[in-house]
Amino acid sequence: MLSRPKLLIAGLVGAWLAALAVPAIAQPTTISLVTATSAQPTYVEGSTSNPLSTNLTGDLRTIAKQSGTWTVSLPTGAATAANQSTEITNFGAIADSAYSGSATTAMGYLRAIAAAAIDTSNVNTNIAQINGVAPLMGSGATGTGSARVTVATDSPGMGSTGATAPSTAVLVGGNSAGLLTAIIQANASAAISVSTATTTQLVPLSGSTKIYVTAWDVVAAGTGNIKLVHGTGSSCGTDTTDLTGNYNLVAQAGLSKGGGLGPVIVVPAGKALCVTTSAAVGMAGSVAYTQF
Protein backbone atom coordinates (compact mmCIF):
# COMPACT_ATOMS: atom_id res chain seq x y z
CA MET A 1 0.00 0.00 0.00
CA LEU A 2 1.41 3.35 -1.05
CA SER A 3 1.98 5.99 1.45
CA ARG A 4 0.39 9.40 1.02
CA PRO A 5 3.57 11.07 -0.30
CA LYS A 6 4.00 8.41 -2.98
CA LEU A 7 0.40 8.76 -4.13
CA LEU A 8 0.89 12.50 -4.46
CA ILE A 9 3.94 12.09 -6.72
CA ALA A 10 2.16 9.54 -8.92
CA GLY A 11 -0.78 11.94 -9.32
CA LEU A 12 1.48 14.81 -10.34
CA VAL A 13 3.25 12.70 -13.01
CA GLY A 14 -0.08 11.64 -14.50
CA ALA A 15 -1.32 15.20 -14.62
CA TRP A 16 1.90 16.31 -16.31
CA LEU A 17 1.63 13.65 -19.01
CA ALA A 18 -1.96 14.60 -19.73
CA ALA A 19 -0.97 18.24 -20.10
CA LEU A 20 1.53 17.36 -22.82
CA ALA A 21 -1.30 15.89 -25.03
CA VAL A 22 1.06 13.86 -27.18
CA PRO A 23 -0.97 12.81 -30.27
CA ALA A 24 -1.14 9.29 -31.49
CA ILE A 25 0.93 8.39 -34.56
CA ALA A 26 -1.39 8.14 -37.60
CA GLN A 27 -1.34 4.92 -39.65
CA PRO A 28 -0.31 5.28 -43.40
CA THR A 29 -3.13 5.63 -45.99
CA THR A 30 -3.16 3.28 -49.08
CA ILE A 31 -2.95 5.35 -52.37
CA SER A 32 -3.93 3.79 -55.75
CA LEU A 33 -1.26 4.69 -58.43
CA VAL A 34 -3.08 3.26 -61.53
CA THR A 35 -6.78 2.82 -62.13
CA ALA A 36 -8.15 0.68 -64.99
CA THR A 37 -11.39 2.04 -66.46
CA SER A 38 -13.30 1.59 -69.72
CA ALA A 39 -13.61 5.37 -70.12
CA GLN A 40 -11.24 8.20 -69.28
CA PRO A 41 -11.86 9.31 -65.67
CA THR A 42 -12.48 12.88 -64.54
CA TYR A 43 -9.64 14.53 -62.64
CA VAL A 44 -9.98 17.17 -59.91
CA GLU A 45 -7.69 20.18 -60.15
CA GLY A 46 -5.24 20.37 -57.23
CA SER A 47 -6.03 16.89 -56.00
CA THR A 48 -3.10 14.64 -55.13
CA SER A 49 -5.18 11.52 -55.26
CA ASN A 50 -5.78 11.47 -59.05
CA PRO A 51 -4.38 8.13 -60.25
CA LEU A 52 -2.93 7.32 -63.64
CA SER A 53 -5.48 5.77 -65.97
CA THR A 54 -5.36 2.71 -68.24
CA ASN A 55 -7.96 1.03 -70.37
CA LEU A 56 -9.12 -2.46 -69.51
CA THR A 57 -6.30 -4.02 -71.55
CA GLY A 58 -3.61 -2.16 -69.58
CA ASP A 59 -2.75 0.56 -72.14
CA LEU A 60 -1.75 3.77 -70.36
CA ARG A 61 -3.77 6.84 -71.40
CA THR A 62 -1.57 9.78 -72.45
CA ILE A 63 -2.10 13.20 -74.05
CA ALA A 64 0.23 14.40 -76.86
CA LYS A 65 1.40 17.96 -76.31
CA GLN A 66 2.47 20.32 -79.13
CA SER A 67 2.37 24.00 -80.03
CA GLY A 68 -0.27 25.24 -82.46
CA THR A 69 -3.19 23.22 -83.74
CA TRP A 70 -3.21 19.72 -85.20
CA THR A 71 -5.76 19.21 -87.94
CA VAL A 72 -6.41 15.61 -88.92
CA SER A 73 -8.97 14.97 -91.65
CA LEU A 74 -9.89 12.03 -93.80
CA PRO A 75 -8.72 12.07 -97.45
CA THR A 76 -11.25 12.81 -100.17
CA GLY A 77 -13.21 9.67 -100.93
CA ALA A 78 -12.82 8.14 -97.44
CA ALA A 79 -16.13 8.76 -95.68
CA THR A 80 -15.00 6.86 -92.59
CA ALA A 81 -11.76 5.73 -91.08
CA ALA A 82 -12.62 2.22 -92.23
CA ASN A 83 -12.09 3.33 -95.82
CA GLN A 84 -8.46 4.24 -95.25
CA SER A 85 -7.10 0.83 -96.06
CA THR A 86 -9.52 0.61 -98.97
CA GLU A 87 -8.18 3.86 -100.43
CA ILE A 88 -4.66 2.50 -100.39
CA THR A 89 -5.46 -0.94 -101.77
CA ASN A 90 -8.33 -0.05 -104.10
CA PHE A 91 -7.49 3.37 -105.56
CA GLY A 92 -9.71 2.90 -108.62
CA ALA A 93 -12.82 2.14 -106.56
CA ILE A 94 -12.35 5.18 -104.31
CA ALA A 95 -11.81 7.41 -107.37
CA ASP A 96 -15.04 6.07 -108.86
CA SER A 97 -16.99 6.69 -105.64
CA ALA A 98 -15.77 10.31 -105.49
CA TYR A 99 -16.15 10.98 -109.22
CA SER A 100 -18.67 13.79 -109.74
CA GLY A 101 -19.14 13.17 -113.44
CA SER A 102 -16.79 15.94 -114.55
CA ALA A 103 -13.59 14.84 -116.26
CA THR A 104 -11.94 18.19 -115.47
CA THR A 105 -12.00 17.74 -111.68
CA ALA A 106 -8.96 16.46 -109.82
CA MET A 107 -10.72 13.19 -108.98
CA GLY A 108 -11.87 12.94 -112.58
CA TYR A 109 -8.25 13.02 -113.73
CA LEU A 110 -7.29 10.45 -111.07
CA ARG A 111 -10.14 8.22 -112.16
CA ALA A 112 -8.99 8.40 -115.76
CA ILE A 113 -5.42 7.54 -114.73
CA ALA A 114 -6.57 4.62 -112.58
CA ALA A 115 -8.73 3.22 -115.37
CA ALA A 116 -6.27 3.79 -118.23
CA ALA A 117 -4.53 0.83 -119.79
CA ILE A 118 -1.05 2.16 -120.56
CA ASP A 119 0.72 0.64 -123.55
CA THR A 120 4.39 1.25 -122.85
CA SER A 121 5.37 0.13 -126.35
CA ASN A 122 3.56 3.04 -128.03
CA VAL A 123 2.44 5.86 -125.72
CA ASN A 124 0.38 8.44 -127.58
CA THR A 125 0.44 12.05 -126.41
CA ASN A 126 -1.72 15.02 -127.29
CA ILE A 127 0.09 18.32 -126.73
CA ALA A 128 -2.54 20.94 -126.02
CA GLN A 129 -0.19 23.93 -125.78
CA ILE A 130 3.33 25.08 -126.67
CA ASN A 131 4.51 28.27 -124.98
CA GLY A 132 1.00 28.80 -123.64
CA VAL A 133 -0.79 28.68 -127.01
CA ALA A 134 -2.23 25.96 -129.20
CA PRO A 135 0.41 24.20 -131.35
CA LEU A 136 0.67 25.25 -134.99
CA MET A 137 -0.14 22.44 -137.40
CA GLY A 138 0.39 21.95 -141.13
CA SER A 139 2.14 24.40 -143.41
CA GLY A 140 2.37 28.12 -142.73
CA ALA A 141 4.43 30.74 -140.95
CA THR A 142 6.11 29.99 -137.64
CA GLY A 143 4.91 31.57 -134.40
CA THR A 144 4.79 31.23 -130.61
CA GLY A 145 2.92 27.93 -130.98
CA SER A 146 5.74 26.19 -132.82
CA ALA A 147 8.68 24.44 -131.22
CA ARG A 148 12.16 25.57 -132.21
CA VAL A 149 13.90 22.97 -134.40
CA THR A 150 17.62 22.71 -135.04
CA VAL A 151 18.31 21.20 -138.46
CA ALA A 152 21.60 19.35 -138.79
CA THR A 153 23.67 19.93 -141.93
CA ASP A 154 23.64 16.18 -142.63
CA SER A 155 19.84 15.94 -142.48
CA PRO A 156 17.89 14.88 -145.59
CA GLY A 157 17.39 17.85 -147.87
CA MET A 158 20.54 19.64 -146.66
CA GLY A 159 23.59 19.77 -148.89
CA SER A 160 27.04 21.31 -148.93
CA THR A 161 28.24 23.83 -151.50
CA GLY A 162 29.38 22.05 -154.64
CA ALA A 163 27.89 18.70 -153.60
CA THR A 164 25.25 16.81 -155.56
CA ALA A 165 21.82 18.25 -154.80
CA PRO A 166 19.88 15.81 -152.52
CA SER A 167 16.65 14.42 -153.93
CA THR A 168 14.80 15.93 -150.96
CA ALA A 169 16.56 19.31 -151.17
CA VAL A 170 14.48 22.45 -150.78
CA LEU A 171 15.25 24.45 -153.92
CA VAL A 172 14.02 27.61 -155.59
CA GLY A 173 12.17 26.37 -158.66
CA GLY A 174 9.49 26.89 -161.19
CA ASN A 175 6.48 25.15 -162.67
CA SER A 176 7.55 22.95 -165.56
CA ALA A 177 4.76 20.91 -167.19
CA GLY A 178 2.83 21.12 -163.92
CA LEU A 179 5.78 19.91 -161.89
CA LEU A 180 8.02 21.81 -159.51
CA THR A 181 11.45 21.98 -161.11
CA ALA A 182 14.63 23.49 -159.69
CA ILE A 183 16.06 26.48 -161.54
CA ILE A 184 19.03 25.35 -163.62
CA GLN A 185 22.26 27.36 -163.54
CA ALA A 186 24.95 27.11 -166.24
CA ASN A 187 28.38 25.95 -165.09
CA ALA A 188 30.22 25.77 -168.43
CA SER A 189 30.44 27.49 -171.83
CA ALA A 190 31.54 26.70 -175.39
CA ALA A 191 32.64 29.03 -178.18
CA ILE A 192 30.87 29.39 -181.53
CA SER A 193 33.54 30.05 -184.15
CA VAL A 194 32.61 28.96 -187.67
CA SER A 195 33.78 30.30 -191.06
CA THR A 196 32.55 27.59 -193.49
CA ALA A 197 29.26 26.00 -194.42
CA THR A 198 29.34 23.00 -192.07
CA THR A 199 27.99 21.36 -188.90
CA THR A 200 30.29 21.82 -185.92
CA GLN A 201 30.05 20.13 -182.51
CA LEU A 202 29.82 22.55 -179.60
CA VAL A 203 29.17 20.22 -176.63
CA PRO A 204 29.82 16.44 -176.87
CA LEU A 205 27.31 13.90 -175.58
CA SER A 206 28.01 12.28 -172.21
CA GLY A 207 26.20 9.02 -171.54
CA SER A 208 22.52 9.56 -170.88
CA THR A 209 22.83 13.12 -169.60
CA LYS A 210 20.95 16.08 -171.02
CA ILE A 211 22.51 19.39 -172.11
CA TYR A 212 20.74 22.48 -170.76
CA VAL A 213 21.56 25.65 -172.74
CA THR A 214 20.85 28.63 -170.49
CA ALA A 215 22.14 31.33 -172.89
CA TRP A 216 23.68 31.67 -176.34
CA ASP A 217 24.61 34.45 -178.75
CA VAL A 218 26.15 34.88 -182.24
CA VAL A 219 27.20 37.71 -184.58
CA ALA A 220 27.64 37.24 -188.37
CA ALA A 221 30.49 38.67 -190.46
CA GLY A 222 28.45 38.32 -193.63
CA THR A 223 25.15 37.04 -194.94
CA GLY A 224 24.26 33.49 -193.99
CA ASN A 225 22.01 31.15 -191.99
CA ILE A 226 22.76 29.52 -188.64
CA LYS A 227 20.90 27.03 -186.42
CA LEU A 228 21.48 24.70 -183.46
CA VAL A 229 21.02 20.94 -183.89
CA HIS A 230 21.57 17.74 -181.90
CA GLY A 231 22.63 14.24 -182.92
CA THR A 232 25.15 11.48 -182.40
CA GLY A 233 28.36 10.47 -184.12
CA SER A 234 31.03 12.86 -185.36
CA SER A 235 29.65 16.46 -185.40
CA CYS A 236 26.06 15.18 -184.99
CA GLY A 237 26.31 13.30 -188.30
CA THR A 238 23.78 10.70 -187.16
CA ASP A 239 20.19 11.33 -186.09
CA THR A 240 20.65 15.05 -186.78
CA THR A 241 17.65 17.00 -185.48
CA ASP A 242 17.04 20.74 -185.42
CA LEU A 243 16.88 22.49 -182.07
CA THR A 244 16.15 25.92 -183.63
CA GLY A 245 15.05 27.27 -186.96
CA ASN A 246 17.42 28.90 -189.45
CA TYR A 247 18.40 32.40 -188.39
CA ASN A 248 19.22 34.49 -191.49
CA LEU A 249 21.87 37.01 -190.57
CA VAL A 250 23.66 39.75 -192.46
CA ALA A 251 27.01 41.32 -191.77
CA GLN A 252 27.32 42.75 -188.25
CA ALA A 253 23.90 41.37 -187.28
CA GLY A 254 23.39 38.85 -184.52
CA LEU A 255 21.12 37.35 -181.87
CA SER A 256 21.17 36.61 -178.13
CA LYS A 257 18.94 34.39 -175.98
CA GLY A 258 18.86 33.60 -172.26
CA GLY A 259 20.55 35.10 -169.25
CA GLY A 260 22.33 32.06 -167.84
CA LEU A 261 19.64 31.11 -165.29
CA GLY A 262 17.09 28.62 -166.53
CA PRO A 263 17.34 26.74 -169.83
CA VAL A 264 16.30 28.18 -173.19
CA ILE A 265 17.20 24.99 -175.09
CA VAL A 266 17.27 21.40 -173.79
CA VAL A 267 19.23 18.75 -175.68
CA PRO A 268 17.74 15.25 -175.25
CA ALA A 269 19.60 12.65 -173.21
CA GLY A 270 22.50 10.97 -174.98
CA LYS A 271 22.78 13.62 -177.69
CA ALA A 272 25.50 16.15 -178.62
CA LEU A 273 24.96 19.86 -179.30
CA CYS A 274 26.08 21.20 -182.68
CA VAL A 275 25.75 24.34 -184.87
CA THR A 276 25.07 24.32 -188.61
CA THR A 277 25.93 27.24 -190.94
CA SER A 278 24.93 27.72 -194.62
CA ALA A 279 27.69 29.99 -196.01
CA ALA A 280 31.43 30.52 -195.78
CA VAL A 281 31.12 33.58 -193.62
CA GLY A 282 32.30 34.10 -190.11
CA MET A 283 29.86 33.27 -187.28
CA ALA A 284 31.14 34.02 -183.77
CA GLY A 285 29.48 33.68 -180.37
CA SER A 286 29.16 31.39 -177.33
CA VAL A 287 26.89 28.89 -175.56
CA ALA A 288 26.41 28.76 -171.74
CA TYR A 289 25.22 25.35 -170.51
CA THR A 290 25.18 22.66 -167.84
CA GLN A 291 25.01 18.92 -168.39
CA PHE A 292 23.55 16.27 -166.10
XYZ file of C-alpha atoms in Angstrom:
292
model
C 0.000 0.000 0.000
C 1.413 3.348 -1.046
C 1.984 5.985 1.455
C 0.394 9.405 1.021
C 3.569 11.071 -0.301
C 3.999 8.412 -2.983
C 0.396 8.764 -4.133
C 0.887 12.497 -4.455
C 3.944 12.092 -6.723
C 2.158 9.544 -8.925
C -0.780 11.942 -9.320
C 1.485 14.814 -10.336
C 3.249 12.700 -13.008
C -0.076 11.640 -14.500
C -1.318 15.195 -14.618
C 1.900 16.313 -16.314
C 1.628 13.649 -19.006
C -1.965 14.596 -19.729
C -0.972 18.244 -20.099
C 1.532 17.360 -22.817
C -1.304 15.891 -25.026
C 1.061 13.858 -27.175
C -0.973 12.810 -30.267
C -1.137 9.288 -31.488
C 0.926 8.387 -34.559
C -1.394 8.141 -37.602
C -1.340 4.916 -39.645
C -0.310 5.276 -43.404
C -3.129 5.630 -45.989
C -3.164 3.282 -49.080
C -2.950 5.353 -52.368
C -3.932 3.790 -55.749
C -1.265 4.690 -58.430
C -3.079 3.261 -61.535
C -6.780 2.816 -62.128
C -8.152 0.676 -64.985
C -11.392 2.039 -66.460
C -13.295 1.586 -69.721
C -13.613 5.370 -70.124
C -11.238 8.201 -69.279
C -11.856 9.311 -65.666
C -12.478 12.883 -64.545
C -9.642 14.528 -62.641
C -9.983 17.171 -59.906
C -7.691 20.181 -60.154
C -5.245 20.370 -57.233
C -6.034 16.886 -56.003
C -3.104 14.641 -55.126
C -5.180 11.516 -55.261
C -5.783 11.471 -59.049
C -4.385 8.129 -60.254
C -2.926 7.323 -63.639
C -5.485 5.771 -65.970
C -5.356 2.710 -68.245
C -7.959 1.025 -70.369
C -9.121 -2.461 -69.512
C -6.298 -4.019 -71.549
C -3.613 -2.162 -69.578
C -2.748 0.562 -72.135
C -1.754 3.772 -70.361
C -3.767 6.839 -71.398
C -1.570 9.783 -72.452
C -2.101 13.202 -74.052
C 0.234 14.400 -76.863
C 1.402 17.957 -76.313
C 2.470 20.321 -79.127
C 2.369 23.995 -80.031
C -0.265 25.239 -82.457
C -3.190 23.223 -83.738
C -3.208 19.723 -85.202
C -5.761 19.205 -87.937
C -6.411 15.608 -88.923
C -8.968 14.967 -91.648
C -9.892 12.028 -93.801
C -8.716 12.069 -97.449
C -11.246 12.806 -100.172
C -13.212 9.665 -100.929
C -12.821 8.142 -97.440
C -16.129 8.765 -95.679
C -15.004 6.860 -92.587
C -11.758 5.726 -91.083
C -12.618 2.221 -92.227
C -12.095 3.332 -95.822
C -8.456 4.243 -95.254
C -7.102 0.831 -96.064
C -9.521 0.611 -98.971
C -8.185 3.860 -100.433
C -4.665 2.502 -100.387
C -5.455 -0.941 -101.767
C -8.326 -0.046 -104.101
C -7.486 3.367 -105.563
C -9.714 2.897 -108.622
C -12.824 2.137 -106.562
C -12.350 5.184 -104.312
C -11.812 7.414 -107.367
C -15.037 6.067 -108.864
C -16.985 6.685 -105.640
C -15.774 10.313 -105.489
C -16.154 10.980 -109.219
C -18.674 13.790 -109.735
C -19.137 13.166 -113.440
C -16.785 15.944 -114.551
C -13.588 14.837 -116.259
C -11.943 18.187 -115.468
C -12.003 17.744 -111.681
C -8.964 16.459 -109.816
C -10.717 13.193 -108.983
C -11.866 12.938 -112.579
C -8.245 13.016 -113.729
C -7.286 10.455 -111.073
C -10.138 8.221 -112.161
C -8.986 8.396 -115.759
C -5.423 7.538 -114.731
C -6.567 4.621 -112.579
C -8.734 3.219 -115.366
C -6.274 3.792 -118.226
C -4.530 0.833 -119.793
C -1.047 2.157 -120.555
C 0.717 0.640 -123.550
C 4.392 1.251 -122.849
C 5.366 0.131 -126.349
C 3.557 3.039 -128.026
C 2.443 5.856 -125.725
C 0.376 8.443 -127.577
C 0.437 12.049 -126.405
C -1.720 15.019 -127.291
C 0.092 18.316 -126.730
C -2.538 20.944 -126.025
C -0.187 23.930 -125.777
C 3.326 25.080 -126.671
C 4.509 28.275 -124.982
C 1.003 28.805 -123.637
C -0.793 28.682 -127.007
C -2.231 25.958 -129.200
C 0.409 24.199 -131.346
C 0.672 25.251 -134.994
C -0.142 22.441 -137.405
C 0.386 21.947 -141.130
C 2.140 24.396 -143.411
C 2.371 28.115 -142.725
C 4.428 30.741 -140.950
C 6.114 29.991 -137.643
C 4.911 31.566 -134.401
C 4.791 31.225 -130.614
C 2.924 27.935 -130.978
C 5.745 26.194 -132.824
C 8.683 24.440 -131.221
C 12.165 25.574 -132.210
C 13.898 22.972 -134.403
C 17.623 22.715 -135.044
C 18.312 21.196 -138.463
C 21.604 19.346 -138.787
C 23.673 19.932 -141.931
C 23.639 16.181 -142.632
C 19.841 15.936 -142.476
C 17.889 14.885 -145.586
C 17.393 17.851 -147.872
C 20.536 19.641 -146.665
C 23.590 19.773 -148.894
C 27.039 21.306 -148.935
C 28.242 23.834 -151.503
C 29.383 22.046 -154.641
C 27.885 18.701 -153.603
C 25.251 16.809 -155.562
C 21.824 18.249 -154.797
C 19.881 15.814 -152.519
C 16.651 14.418 -153.929
C 14.801 15.935 -150.965
C 16.556 19.314 -151.170
C 14.478 22.450 -150.778
C 15.245 24.454 -153.925
C 14.023 27.607 -155.586
C 12.174 26.367 -158.656
C 9.486 26.894 -161.191
C 6.480 25.152 -162.672
C 7.553 22.950 -165.559
C 4.761 20.914 -167.193
C 2.828 21.124 -163.923
C 5.781 19.910 -161.890
C 8.020 21.806 -159.514
C 11.448 21.978 -161.111
C 14.626 23.490 -159.691
C 16.058 26.482 -161.537
C 19.033 25.353 -163.620
C 22.258 27.360 -163.544
C 24.949 27.111 -166.237
C 28.376 25.951 -165.093
C 30.225 25.771 -168.433
C 30.436 27.490 -171.833
C 31.537 26.698 -175.391
C 32.640 29.027 -178.183
C 30.866 29.393 -181.526
C 33.537 30.053 -184.147
C 32.608 28.960 -187.671
C 33.780 30.295 -191.063
C 32.550 27.594 -193.485
C 29.261 26.001 -194.417
C 29.338 22.999 -192.075
C 27.995 21.362 -188.899
C 30.286 21.822 -185.916
C 30.051 20.134 -182.510
C 29.815 22.545 -179.600
C 29.169 20.215 -176.631
C 29.819 16.444 -176.871
C 27.314 13.904 -175.575
C 28.005 12.279 -172.213
C 26.200 9.024 -171.542
C 22.523 9.556 -170.881
C 22.830 13.119 -169.596
C 20.951 16.083 -171.016
C 22.513 19.394 -172.112
C 20.738 22.476 -170.759
C 21.556 25.651 -172.735
C 20.851 28.635 -170.491
C 22.144 31.327 -172.886
C 23.681 31.668 -176.345
C 24.606 34.454 -178.748
C 26.150 34.878 -182.236
C 27.202 37.712 -184.582
C 27.636 37.238 -188.368
C 30.487 38.672 -190.459
C 28.449 38.323 -193.633
C 25.147 37.042 -194.938
C 24.264 33.494 -193.994
C 22.007 31.152 -191.990
C 22.758 29.520 -188.637
C 20.900 27.027 -186.424
C 21.476 24.703 -183.465
C 21.020 20.936 -183.893
C 21.571 17.745 -181.898
C 22.628 14.242 -182.919
C 25.153 11.478 -182.395
C 28.359 10.469 -184.121
C 31.028 12.863 -185.358
C 29.651 16.460 -185.404
C 26.064 15.185 -184.985
C 26.314 13.304 -188.304
C 23.783 10.701 -187.157
C 20.191 11.335 -186.093
C 20.647 15.045 -186.780
C 17.647 17.005 -185.480
C 17.043 20.744 -185.422
C 16.883 22.491 -182.070
C 16.153 25.919 -183.634
C 15.050 27.267 -186.958
C 17.425 28.902 -189.453
C 18.400 32.397 -188.389
C 19.216 34.493 -191.491
C 21.873 37.010 -190.566
C 23.663 39.746 -192.460
C 27.014 41.321 -191.765
C 27.321 42.755 -188.255
C 23.897 41.371 -187.284
C 23.386 38.849 -184.517
C 21.116 37.349 -181.869
C 21.167 36.610 -178.134
C 18.936 34.385 -175.979
C 18.860 33.603 -172.262
C 20.553 35.098 -169.254
C 22.327 32.060 -167.837
C 19.642 31.112 -165.290
C 17.088 28.615 -166.529
C 17.338 26.739 -169.834
C 16.298 28.181 -173.187
C 17.197 24.988 -175.089
C 17.272 21.397 -173.790
C 19.230 18.749 -175.678
C 17.739 15.253 -175.253
C 19.596 12.646 -173.210
C 22.503 10.971 -174.976
C 22.777 13.623 -177.693
C 25.496 16.145 -178.622
C 24.961 19.862 -179.296
C 26.079 21.200 -182.681
C 25.748 24.342 -184.867
C 25.070 24.320 -188.614
C 25.929 27.238 -190.942
C 24.929 27.720 -194.618
C 27.691 29.990 -196.009
C 31.428 30.519 -195.784
C 31.125 33.575 -193.623
C 32.301 34.104 -190.106
C 29.863 33.268 -187.278
C 31.141 34.019 -183.768
C 29.483 33.678 -180.367
C 29.157 31.389 -177.327
C 26.890 28.894 -175.560
C 26.409 28.760 -171.745
C 25.215 25.350 -170.505
C 25.182 22.663 -167.842
C 25.011 18.916 -168.385
C 23.553 16.271 -166.101
